[in-house]
C-alpha atoms as one frame of an Amber mdcrd trajectory, in Angstrom:
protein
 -38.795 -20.976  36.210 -38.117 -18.611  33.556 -38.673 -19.733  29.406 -36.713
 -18.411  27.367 -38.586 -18.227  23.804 -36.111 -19.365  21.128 -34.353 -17.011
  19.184 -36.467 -15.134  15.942 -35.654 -16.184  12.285 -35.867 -12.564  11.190
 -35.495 -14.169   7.591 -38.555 -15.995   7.741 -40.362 -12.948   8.640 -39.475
 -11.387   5.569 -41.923 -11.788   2.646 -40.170 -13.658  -0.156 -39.319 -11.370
  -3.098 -41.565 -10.914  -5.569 -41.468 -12.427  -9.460 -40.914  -8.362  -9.973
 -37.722  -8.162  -7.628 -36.164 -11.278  -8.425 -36.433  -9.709 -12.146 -34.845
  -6.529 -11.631 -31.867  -8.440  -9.483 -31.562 -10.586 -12.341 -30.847  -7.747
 -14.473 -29.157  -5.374 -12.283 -26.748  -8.375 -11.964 -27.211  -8.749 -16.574
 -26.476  -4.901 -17.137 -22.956  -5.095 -16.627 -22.347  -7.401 -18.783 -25.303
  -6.664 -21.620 -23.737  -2.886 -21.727 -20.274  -4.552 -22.177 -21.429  -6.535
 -25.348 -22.834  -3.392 -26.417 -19.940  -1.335 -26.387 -18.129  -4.312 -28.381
 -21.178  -3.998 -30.831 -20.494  -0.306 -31.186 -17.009  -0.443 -31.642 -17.547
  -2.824 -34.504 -20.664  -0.401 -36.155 -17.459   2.101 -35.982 -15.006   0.284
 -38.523 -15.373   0.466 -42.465 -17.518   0.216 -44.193 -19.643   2.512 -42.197
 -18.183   5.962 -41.918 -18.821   5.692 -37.947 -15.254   6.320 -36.942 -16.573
   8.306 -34.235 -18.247   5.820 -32.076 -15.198   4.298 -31.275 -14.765   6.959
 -28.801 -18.241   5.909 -26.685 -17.415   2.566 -27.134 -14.661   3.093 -24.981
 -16.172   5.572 -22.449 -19.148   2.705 -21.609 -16.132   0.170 -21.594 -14.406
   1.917 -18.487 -17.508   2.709 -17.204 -18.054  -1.233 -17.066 -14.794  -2.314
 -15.586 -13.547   0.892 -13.614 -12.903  -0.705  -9.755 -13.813  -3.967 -11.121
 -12.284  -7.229  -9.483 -10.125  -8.783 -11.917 -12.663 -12.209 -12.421 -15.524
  -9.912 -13.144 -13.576  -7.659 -15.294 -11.958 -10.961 -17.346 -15.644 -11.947
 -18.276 -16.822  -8.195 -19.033 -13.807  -7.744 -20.727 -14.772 -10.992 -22.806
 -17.735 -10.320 -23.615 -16.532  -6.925 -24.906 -14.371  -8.790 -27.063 -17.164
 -10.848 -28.102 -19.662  -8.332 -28.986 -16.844  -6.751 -31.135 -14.876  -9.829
 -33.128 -18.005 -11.927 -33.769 -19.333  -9.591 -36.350 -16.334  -7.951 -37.327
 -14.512 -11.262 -38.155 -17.663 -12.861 -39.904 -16.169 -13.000 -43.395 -13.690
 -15.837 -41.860 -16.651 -18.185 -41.749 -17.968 -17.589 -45.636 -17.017 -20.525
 -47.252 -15.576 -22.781 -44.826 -18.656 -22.472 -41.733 -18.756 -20.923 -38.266
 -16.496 -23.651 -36.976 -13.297 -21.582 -38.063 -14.910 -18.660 -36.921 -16.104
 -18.923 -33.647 -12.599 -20.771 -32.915 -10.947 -17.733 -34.059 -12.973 -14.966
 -32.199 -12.939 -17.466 -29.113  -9.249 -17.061 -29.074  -8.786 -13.352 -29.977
 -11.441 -12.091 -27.481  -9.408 -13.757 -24.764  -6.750 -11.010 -25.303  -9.072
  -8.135 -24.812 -10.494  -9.988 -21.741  -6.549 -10.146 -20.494  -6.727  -6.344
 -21.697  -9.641  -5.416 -19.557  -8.001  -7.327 -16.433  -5.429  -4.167 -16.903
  -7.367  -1.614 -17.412  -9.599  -2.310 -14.129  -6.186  -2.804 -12.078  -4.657
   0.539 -13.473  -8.348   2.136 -13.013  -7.801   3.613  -9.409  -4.689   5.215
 -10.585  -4.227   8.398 -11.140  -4.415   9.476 -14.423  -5.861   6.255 -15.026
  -6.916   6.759 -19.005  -3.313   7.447 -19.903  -2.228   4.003 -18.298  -5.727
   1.999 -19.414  -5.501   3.194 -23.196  -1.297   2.370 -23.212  -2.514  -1.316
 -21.724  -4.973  -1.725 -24.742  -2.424  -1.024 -26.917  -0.331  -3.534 -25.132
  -2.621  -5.679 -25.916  -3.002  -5.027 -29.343   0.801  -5.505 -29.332   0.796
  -8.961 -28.399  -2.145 -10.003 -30.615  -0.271  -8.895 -33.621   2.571 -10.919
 -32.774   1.050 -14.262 -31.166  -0.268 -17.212 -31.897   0.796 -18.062 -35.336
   2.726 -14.789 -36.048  -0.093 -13.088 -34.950  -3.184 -11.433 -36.053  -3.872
  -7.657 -36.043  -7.105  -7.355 -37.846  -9.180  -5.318 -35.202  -6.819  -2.947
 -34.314  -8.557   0.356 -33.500  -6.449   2.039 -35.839  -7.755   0.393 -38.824
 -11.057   1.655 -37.875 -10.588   5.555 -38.177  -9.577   5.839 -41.729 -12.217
   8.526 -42.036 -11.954  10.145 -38.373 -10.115  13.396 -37.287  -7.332  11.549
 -35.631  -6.096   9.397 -38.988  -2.647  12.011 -38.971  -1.307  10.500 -35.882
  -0.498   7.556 -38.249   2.448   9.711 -39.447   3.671  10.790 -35.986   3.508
   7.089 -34.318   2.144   4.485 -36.727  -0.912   2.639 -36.041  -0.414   2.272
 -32.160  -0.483   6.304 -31.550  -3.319   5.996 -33.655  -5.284   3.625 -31.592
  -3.786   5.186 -28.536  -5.158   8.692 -28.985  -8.714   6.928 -30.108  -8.607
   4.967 -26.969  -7.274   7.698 -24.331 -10.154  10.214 -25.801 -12.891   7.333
 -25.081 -11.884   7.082 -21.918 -10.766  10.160 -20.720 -14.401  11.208 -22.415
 -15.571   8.553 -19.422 -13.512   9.711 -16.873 -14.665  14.176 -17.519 -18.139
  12.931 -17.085 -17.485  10.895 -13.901 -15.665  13.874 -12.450 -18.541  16.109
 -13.237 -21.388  13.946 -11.593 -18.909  13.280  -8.763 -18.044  16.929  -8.043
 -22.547  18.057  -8.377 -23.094  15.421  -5.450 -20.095  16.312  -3.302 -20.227
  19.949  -4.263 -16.187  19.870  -4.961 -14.423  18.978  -7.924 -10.929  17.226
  -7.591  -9.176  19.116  -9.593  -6.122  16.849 -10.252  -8.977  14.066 -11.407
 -10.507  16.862 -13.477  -7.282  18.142 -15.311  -6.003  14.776 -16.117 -10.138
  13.956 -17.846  -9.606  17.194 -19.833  -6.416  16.582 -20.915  -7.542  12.972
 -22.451  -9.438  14.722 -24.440  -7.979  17.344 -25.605  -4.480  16.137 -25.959
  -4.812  13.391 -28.861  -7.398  15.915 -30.995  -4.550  18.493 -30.125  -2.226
  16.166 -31.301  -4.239  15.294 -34.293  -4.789  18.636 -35.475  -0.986  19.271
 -35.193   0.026  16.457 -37.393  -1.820  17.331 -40.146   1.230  19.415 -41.258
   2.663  15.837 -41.863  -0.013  15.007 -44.318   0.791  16.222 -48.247   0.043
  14.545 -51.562   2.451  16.385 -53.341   5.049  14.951 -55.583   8.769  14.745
 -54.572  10.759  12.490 -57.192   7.759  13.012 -60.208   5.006  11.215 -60.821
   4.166   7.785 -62.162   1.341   6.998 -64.685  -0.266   3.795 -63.137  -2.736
   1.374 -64.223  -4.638  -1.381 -61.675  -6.090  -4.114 -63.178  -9.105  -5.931
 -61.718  -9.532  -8.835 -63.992 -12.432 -10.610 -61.897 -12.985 -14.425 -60.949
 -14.652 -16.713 -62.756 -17.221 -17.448 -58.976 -16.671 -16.259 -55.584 -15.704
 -18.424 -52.709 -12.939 -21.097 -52.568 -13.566 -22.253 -55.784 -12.398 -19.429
 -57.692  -9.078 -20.970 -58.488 -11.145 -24.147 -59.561 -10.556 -22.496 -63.445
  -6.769 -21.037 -62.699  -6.701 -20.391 -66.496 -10.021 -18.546 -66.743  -8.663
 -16.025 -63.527  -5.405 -15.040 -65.755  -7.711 -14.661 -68.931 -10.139 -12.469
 -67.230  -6.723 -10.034 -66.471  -5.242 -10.605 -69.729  -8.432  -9.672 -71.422
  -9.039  -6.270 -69.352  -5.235  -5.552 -69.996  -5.686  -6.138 -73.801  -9.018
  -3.777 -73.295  -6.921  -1.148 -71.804  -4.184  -1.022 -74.373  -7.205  -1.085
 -77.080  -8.323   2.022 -75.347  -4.433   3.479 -75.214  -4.102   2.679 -78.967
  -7.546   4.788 -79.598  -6.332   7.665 -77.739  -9.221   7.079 -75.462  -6.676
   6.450 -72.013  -2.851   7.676 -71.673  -0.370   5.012 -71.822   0.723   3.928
 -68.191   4.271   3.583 -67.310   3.161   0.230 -65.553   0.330  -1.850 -64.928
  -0.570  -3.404 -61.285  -2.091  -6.770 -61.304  -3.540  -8.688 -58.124  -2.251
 -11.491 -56.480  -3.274 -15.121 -57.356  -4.070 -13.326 -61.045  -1.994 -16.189
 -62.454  -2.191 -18.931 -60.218  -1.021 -20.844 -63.179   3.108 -21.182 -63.004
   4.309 -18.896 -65.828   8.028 -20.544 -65.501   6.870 -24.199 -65.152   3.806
 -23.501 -67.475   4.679 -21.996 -71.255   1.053 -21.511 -72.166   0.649 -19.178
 -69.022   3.971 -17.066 -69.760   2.969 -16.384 -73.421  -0.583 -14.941 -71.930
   1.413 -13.057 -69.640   4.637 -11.732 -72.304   1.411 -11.056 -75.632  -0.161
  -9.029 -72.891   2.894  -6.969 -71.693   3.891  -6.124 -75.711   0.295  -5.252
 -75.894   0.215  -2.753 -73.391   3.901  -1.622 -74.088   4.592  -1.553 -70.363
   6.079  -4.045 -67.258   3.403  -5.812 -65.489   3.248  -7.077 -62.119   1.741
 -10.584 -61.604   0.507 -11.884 -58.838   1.167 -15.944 -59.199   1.705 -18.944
 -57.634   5.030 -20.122 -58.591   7.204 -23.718 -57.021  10.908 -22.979 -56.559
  13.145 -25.920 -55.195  10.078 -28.018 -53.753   8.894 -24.742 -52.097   5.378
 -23.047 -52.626   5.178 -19.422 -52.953   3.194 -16.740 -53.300   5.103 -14.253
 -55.769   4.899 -10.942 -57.692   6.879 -10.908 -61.028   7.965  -7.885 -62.785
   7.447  -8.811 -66.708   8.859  -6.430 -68.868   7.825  -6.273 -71.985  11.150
  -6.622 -73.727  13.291  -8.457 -71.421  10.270 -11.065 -69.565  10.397 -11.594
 -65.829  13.313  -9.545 -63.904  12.659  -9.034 -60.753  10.432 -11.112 -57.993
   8.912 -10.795 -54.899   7.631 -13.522 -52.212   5.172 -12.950 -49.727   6.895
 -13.486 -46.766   3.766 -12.760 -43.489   1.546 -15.974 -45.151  -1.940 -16.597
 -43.330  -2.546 -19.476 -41.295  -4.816 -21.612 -42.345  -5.493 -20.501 -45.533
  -2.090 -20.386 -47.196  -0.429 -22.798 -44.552  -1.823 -24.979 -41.494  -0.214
 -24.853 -38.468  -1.820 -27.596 -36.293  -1.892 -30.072 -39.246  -2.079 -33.547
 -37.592  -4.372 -31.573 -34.682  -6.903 -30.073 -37.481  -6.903 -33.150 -39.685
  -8.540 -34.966 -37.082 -11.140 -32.494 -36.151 -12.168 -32.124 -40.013 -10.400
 -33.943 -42.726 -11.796 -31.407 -45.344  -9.756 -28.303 -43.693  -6.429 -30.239
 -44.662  -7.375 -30.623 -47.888  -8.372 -26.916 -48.672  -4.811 -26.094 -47.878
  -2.919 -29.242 -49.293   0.475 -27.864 -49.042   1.375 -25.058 -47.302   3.144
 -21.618 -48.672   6.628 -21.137 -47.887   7.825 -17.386 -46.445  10.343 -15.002
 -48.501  12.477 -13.674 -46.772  13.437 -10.188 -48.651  11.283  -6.928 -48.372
   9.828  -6.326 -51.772  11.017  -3.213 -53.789  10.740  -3.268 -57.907  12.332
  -0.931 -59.470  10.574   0.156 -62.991  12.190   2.714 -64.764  13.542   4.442
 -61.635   9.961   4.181 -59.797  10.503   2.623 -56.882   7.405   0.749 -55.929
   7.136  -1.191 -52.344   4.880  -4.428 -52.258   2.999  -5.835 -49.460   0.357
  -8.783 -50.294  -2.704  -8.655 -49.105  -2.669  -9.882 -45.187   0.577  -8.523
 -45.241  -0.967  -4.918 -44.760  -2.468  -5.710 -41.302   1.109  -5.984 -40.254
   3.265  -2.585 -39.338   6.574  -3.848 -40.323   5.716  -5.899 -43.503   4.562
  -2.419 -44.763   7.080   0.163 -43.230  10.255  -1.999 -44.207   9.091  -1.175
 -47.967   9.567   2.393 -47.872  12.893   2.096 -45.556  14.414   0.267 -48.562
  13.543   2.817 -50.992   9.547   2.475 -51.958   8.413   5.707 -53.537   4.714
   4.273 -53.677   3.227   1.186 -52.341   0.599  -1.605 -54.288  -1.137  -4.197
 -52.167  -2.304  -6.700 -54.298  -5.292  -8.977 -53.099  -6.879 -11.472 -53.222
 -10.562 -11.278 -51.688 -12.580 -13.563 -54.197 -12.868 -16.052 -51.509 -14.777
 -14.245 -49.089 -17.384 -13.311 -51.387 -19.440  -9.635 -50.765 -18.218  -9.492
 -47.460 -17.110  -6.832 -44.980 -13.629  -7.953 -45.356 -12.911  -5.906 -48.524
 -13.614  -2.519 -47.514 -11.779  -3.194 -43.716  -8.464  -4.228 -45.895  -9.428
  -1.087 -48.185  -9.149   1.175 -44.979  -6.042  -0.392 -43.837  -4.122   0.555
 -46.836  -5.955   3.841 -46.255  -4.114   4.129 -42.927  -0.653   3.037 -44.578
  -0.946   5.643 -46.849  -1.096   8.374 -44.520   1.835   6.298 -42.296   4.425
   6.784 -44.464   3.208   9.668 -47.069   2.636   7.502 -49.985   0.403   6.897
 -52.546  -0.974   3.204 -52.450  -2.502   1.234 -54.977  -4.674  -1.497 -54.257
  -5.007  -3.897 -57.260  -7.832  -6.950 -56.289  -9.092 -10.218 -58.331 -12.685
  -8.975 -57.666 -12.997  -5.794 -55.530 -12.992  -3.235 -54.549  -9.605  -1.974
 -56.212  -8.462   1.478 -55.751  -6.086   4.549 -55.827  -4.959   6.007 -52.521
  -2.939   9.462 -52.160  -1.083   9.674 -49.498  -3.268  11.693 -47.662  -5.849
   8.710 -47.304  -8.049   9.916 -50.197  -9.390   7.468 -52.467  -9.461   9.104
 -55.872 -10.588   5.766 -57.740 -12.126   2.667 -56.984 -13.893  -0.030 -59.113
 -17.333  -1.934 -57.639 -17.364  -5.661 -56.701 -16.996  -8.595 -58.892 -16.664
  -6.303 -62.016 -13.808  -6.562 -64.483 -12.488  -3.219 -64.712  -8.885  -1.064
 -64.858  -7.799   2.521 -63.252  -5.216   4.648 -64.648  -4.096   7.907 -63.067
  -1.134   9.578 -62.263   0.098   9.335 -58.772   3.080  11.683 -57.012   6.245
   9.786 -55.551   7.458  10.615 -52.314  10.927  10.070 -51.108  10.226  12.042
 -47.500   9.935   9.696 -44.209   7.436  10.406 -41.592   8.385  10.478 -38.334
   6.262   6.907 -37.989   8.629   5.731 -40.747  11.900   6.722 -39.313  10.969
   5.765 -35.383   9.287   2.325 -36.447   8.326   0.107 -33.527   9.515   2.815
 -30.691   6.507   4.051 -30.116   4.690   1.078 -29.735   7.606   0.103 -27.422
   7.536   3.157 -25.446   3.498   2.609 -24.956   3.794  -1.334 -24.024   6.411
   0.311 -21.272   3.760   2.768 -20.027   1.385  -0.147 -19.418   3.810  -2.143
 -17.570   4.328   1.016 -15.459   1.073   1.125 -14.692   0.042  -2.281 -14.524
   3.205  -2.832 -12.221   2.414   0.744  -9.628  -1.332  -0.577  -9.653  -0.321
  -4.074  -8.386   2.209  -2.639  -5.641  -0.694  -0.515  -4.723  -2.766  -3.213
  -4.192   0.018  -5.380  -1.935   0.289  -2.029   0.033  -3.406  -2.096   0.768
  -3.371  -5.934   2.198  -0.629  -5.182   4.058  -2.030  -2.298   5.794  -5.387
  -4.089   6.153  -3.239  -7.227   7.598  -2.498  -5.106  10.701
């Protein structure tokens, strides 16, 4: 009779791995996704108010280097993590004075955008040319981010990062999405030329269609860059206008600035009144207008005599119009509103902010958030109303365009300005209530990038820092420190010429979201085609 000896385990012949292997699975399995937080970190080291710009670009390259040929689950959680490793320190300042709560909600939301991104960039990754359809799909994203939930929110774009880098005259060709495009493409197509080049020393053959399309990545957008500097000029084209920005400072940082309204519209008053002091001496040239901030009267001048007679004294004084930010009730409605004072003739012309933040000048959610935390609904007890006209005041045949404060993250709040006749543009802010934080100098930069947009100078009058004087090349030629009362004069060129960004508006970023759904939409036919064939 023959035994037959039962079958082997081969499995339990094998030693079990060692502490030491089950270590370096644990990371080899970690590394994707601790080099994807890294490259989020990086990207955020790269925005203002370092000077960085530049490592934007291998933020990108280790980004593609995660996902490229990635299944779309692992490249959702890379890609989330990205997002993570960028918006959690970027968006910090959201958290000041109201906790982390607000915070983490809102960089738990906005990373899942960039994890949606990253699902398109590994799908278009095996195409070819694959960085031309990957950086159009980030910009996609960044498309529907500014646009959704709540109006949207663009802060983050990679555009607003590069206010100091090489590539800051695309704004003037395409706006803020060629911008970001050209940043994006390079970092990847900066990826994609060393791929090529490790690929073609093992195989001993380089692709050459692969190799073209990395060099071209590259060396189109700083190509590009380098060409539209020709759009860039700070030269005068309708005169120039004497202007003065007034940073009156706040009483304390924080949400409880506005605790002593009075005090805030004193403080500007009194640096105004220092200013014309310093006129009357000779000391300063007499401007043609003066610039306040927003929420520099958050006192109602026409329900509120007291505040109007600050506000008219202070105009005579100076002998020039004055634009106040204030908070002002019209019909039942709350607004957010720049008046023209004239010296002579008293308010004539207005201006409501019409792109108001959620949750912070209205709540969206109400009933939802006052259950979570009563003391959220009370910091915003009635919400701001919308305008619904772009803002353009004319003073003495200046033609000055006004977008406040949040409204500057937002393309067509800006552009729709100079399309309606703004020979210069002011942003006045408000940043008192986040304190020493980041969030100053990454609104400073964005006004940076609208200058060079649309070719004009921009003024940037804040409560409590930093204000400044941008020429529409991007330069800052003035600029007061932090929670300082101070004022700027200087005389600034008007500029009736439109870039090209200007005249084309949101076709470019249309013509990019329609690249990405190219590619997205060849890259998932591709991948039906491969089933198919696999099927049989």
């Amino acid at each position: 009779m023959t035994v037959t000896a039962p079958p082997v385990d081969q499995d339990r012949l094998e030693p079990p791995p060692s502490p030491a292997g089950r270590g370096r699975r644990l990371l080899l399995r970690l590394a994707p996704a601790a080099a994807s937080a890294l490259c989020g970190v990086l990207l955020y080291v790269s925005f203002p108010p370092r000077h960085l710009w530049w490592l934007a670009l291998p933020a990108f390259a280790g980004f593609a280097w995660v996902l490229r040929g990635r299944t779309w689950k692992a490249a959702f959680g890379l890609g989330y993590v990205f997002g993570l490793g960028f918006l959690l320190p970027l968006l910090v300042w959201t958290g000041v004075e109201v906790g982390p709560g607000p915070w983490l909600a809102l960089v738990a939301v906005e990373a899942l955008f960039i994890a949606l991104v990253a699902v398109g960039v590994a799908a278009v990754s095996k195409l070819p040319a694959w960085p031309l359809w990957a950086a159009a799909v980030w910009i996609a994203g960044e498309a529907v981010r500014a646009r959704v939930p709540f109006r949207g929110f663009p802060w983050g774009k990679i555009a607003f990062g590069q206010a100091d880098g090489v590539f800051l005259p695309l704004a003037a060709v395409g706006g803020t999405p060629v911008l970001g495009f050209a940043v994006v493409l390079c970092g990847f197509g900066l990826y994609e030329a060393g791929r090529v080049l490790v690929e073609g020393r093992r195989t001993r053959a380089v692709r050459r269609g692969a190799a073209a399309a990395a060099v071209l990545s590259v060396a189109v957008p700083v190509a590009g860059a380098v060409a539209a500097r020709s759009l860039v000029s700070d030269k005068a084209e309708d005169g120039t206008a004497r202007v003065a920005v007034i940073q009156g400072n706040v009483p304390r940082s924080g949400l409880e600035f506005n605790a002593q309204r009075r005090a805030v519209l004193d403080y500007h008053a009194r640096e105004t009144l220092k200013l014309a002091a310093d006129v009357k001496a000779g000391k300063v040239a007499r401007p043609d207008f003066v610039l306040w901030p927003e929420n520099s009267s958050d006192i109602d001048p026409f329900a509120n005599p007291d505040a109007a007679a600050v506000i008219d004294n202070t105009a005579k004084a100076i002998g020039a119009p004055i634009s106040v930010g204030a908070v002002v009730e019209k019909d039942g409605k709350l607004l957010n509103e720049q008046i023209l004072w004239d010296p002579v003739k008293g308010p004539t012309q207005t201006y409501d902010k019409r792109q108001v933040q959620p949750f912070g000048e209205y709540l969206p959610l109400r009933p939802l958030i006052g259950a979570v935390n009563k003391n959220w609904t009370s910091m915003v007890r009635q919400d701001f109303s919308r305008g619904s006209k772009p803002g353009v005041f004319d003073i003495d045949g200046a033609k000055v365009g006004l977008a406040t404060c949040y409204e500057a993250a937002f393309d067509w709040a800006v552009r729709d300005t100079v399309t309606h006749g703004a020979e210069m543009i002011s942003v006045p802010s408000n940043n008192a209530t986040f304190d020493r934080s980041e969030m100053t100098y990454q609104q400073l930069a964005m006004s940076r990038v609208r200058a060079v947009e649309h070719s004009r100078t921009v003024t940037v009058p804040v409560t409590s820092g930093v204000s400044a004087v941008i020429m529409p090349d991007g330069r800052i030629t003035k600029k007061t420190g932090m929670f300082v009362p101070a004022y700027l004069v200087q005389d600034v060129p008007l500029r009736t010429s439109k870039t090209p960004a200007t005249q084309l508006g949101i076709l470019p970023e249309m013509a990019l979201v329609l690249i990405a759904a190219g590619g997205l939409g060849w890259a998932i036919g591709a991948g039906l085609r491969g089933r198919r064939t696999a099927a049989k």
